[in-house]
């Protein structure tokens, strides 16, 4: 009997139980003090709360090739590709850097045969810092939009599920999962589609969607974007971190419901999400968030707290999750 799985897995290990790099390793992502990409994996300057480091380990029995191209390291496994890079801001402003990084990302994905960008994570420091007219998050959004929406090579691509938060160390980190086959972009009826955000939030709405469902080759996935306490386009529950956490879980439930309506394989309930990755602006808020999460979804779901900065000063936390399912 083979226990080989047809898809890929994501597991988390608190320090010091870091797993070794193996033939099945797609990537090891280490959350800690610095942001750096190397052959052995990706380090992100997002300090975990309650541990000195946290290792996220992606594995698959189907790794076919590994390579380096266009500034990214990539791994192809079955119908998926994972790639990561860290870019220095030394010689370019954030908007130009983002625009170029996304061009390279799209080219890489297309050249390798995995053109459908499903899920992207972006981290850079000082996310609400000023650059003159726009703040850094808005500059990032403009650079990303120039490529993802305005470039000819992006024509016809659906928007990915995304997390973009502020890190605590220099370096612009981007990692993503793309596919040979398209996913389905999902919105949340409780929230304005990001691309339709009003102009006071930035010259154009950010280029992402609330979630992506993807079914391919024996594995179905639901990727939930970084989700904040926003309904419509407005931040809710100013200064109340517990209420923000509750609103976020409500938003997750709404995206899951939307995925179900659109025919995707979904977790039955919020409790069935395998983990919650929680980006927290103020480390001191951890006990309150922990209590609130317990009261909404119970204690079972593993949760990983990362110290981060968020793209609006009034957002106290964001939460994301990924649901992977292989039919028996
Ligand atoms: C929001 O809902 C909160 O610009 O890539 C969440 C997920 C947020 C992704 C992005 C921003 C992004 O508007 C912020």
PDB file of C-alpha atoms and ligand atoms in Angstrom, residues 137 141 144 162-164 197 206 208 210 226 228 230 311-312 318, ligand 1:
ATOM      1  CA  UNK A 137       1.280  50.146   0.554  1.00  0.00           C
ATOM      2  CA  UNK A 141      -0.506  48.478  -5.128  1.00  0.00           C
ATOM      3  CA  UNK A 144       1.386  45.530  -8.853  1.00  0.00           C
ATOM      4  CA  UNK A 162      -3.189  37.427  -1.604  1.00  0.00           C
ATOM      5  CA  UNK A 163      -1.681  38.427   1.705  1.00  0.00           C
ATOM      6  CA  UNK A 164       0.224  41.715   1.873  1.00  0.00           C
ATOM      7  CA  UNK A 197     -12.399  50.335  -3.340  1.00  0.00           C
ATOM      8  CA  UNK A 206      -5.732  46.761  -4.942  1.00  0.00           C
ATOM      9  CA  UNK A 208      -6.478  40.756  -5.344  1.00  0.00           C
ATOM     10  CA  UNK A 210     -10.887  37.350  -1.286  1.00  0.00           C
ATOM     11  CA  UNK A 226      -5.293  37.811   4.267  1.00  0.00           C
ATOM     12  CA  UNK A 228      -9.190  42.057   7.912  1.00  0.00           C
ATOM     13  CA  UNK A 230     -13.471  45.292   6.893  1.00  0.00           C
ATOM     14  CA  UNK A 311      -1.740  48.298   5.518  1.00  0.00           C
ATOM     15  CA  UNK A 312      -4.190  50.530   7.408  1.00  0.00           C
ATOM     16  CA  UNK A 318      -5.367  39.924   9.737  1.00  0.00           C
TER      17      UNK A 318
HETATM   18  C1  LIG B   1      -8.188  44.463   2.831  1.00  0.00           C
HETATM   19  O1  LIG B   1      -9.051  43.599   2.854  1.00  0.00           O
HETATM   20  C2  LIG B   1      -7.093  44.315   3.850  1.00  0.00           C
HETATM   21  O2  LIG B   1      -3.291  44.359  -1.209  1.00  0.00           O
HETATM   22  O3  LIG B   1      -2.655  42.305  -1.455  1.00  0.00           O
HETATM   23  C3  LIG B   1      -5.661  42.011   2.492  1.00  0.00           C
HETATM   24  C4  LIG B   1      -5.209  41.055   1.572  1.00  0.00           C
HETATM   25  C5  LIG B   1      -5.334  43.337   2.313  1.00  0.00           C
HETATM   26  C6  LIG B   1      -4.419  41.436   0.480  1.00  0.00           C
HETATM   27  C7  LIG B   1      -3.306  43.177  -0.868  1.00  0.00           C
HETATM   28  C8  LIG B   1      -4.553  43.704   1.212  1.00  0.00           C
HETATM   29  C9  LIG B   1      -4.110  42.771   0.308  1.00  0.00           C
HETATM   30  O4  LIG B   1      -8.216  45.432   2.067  1.00  0.00           O
HETATM   31  C10 LIG B   1      -5.743  44.385   3.276  1.00  0.00           C
END
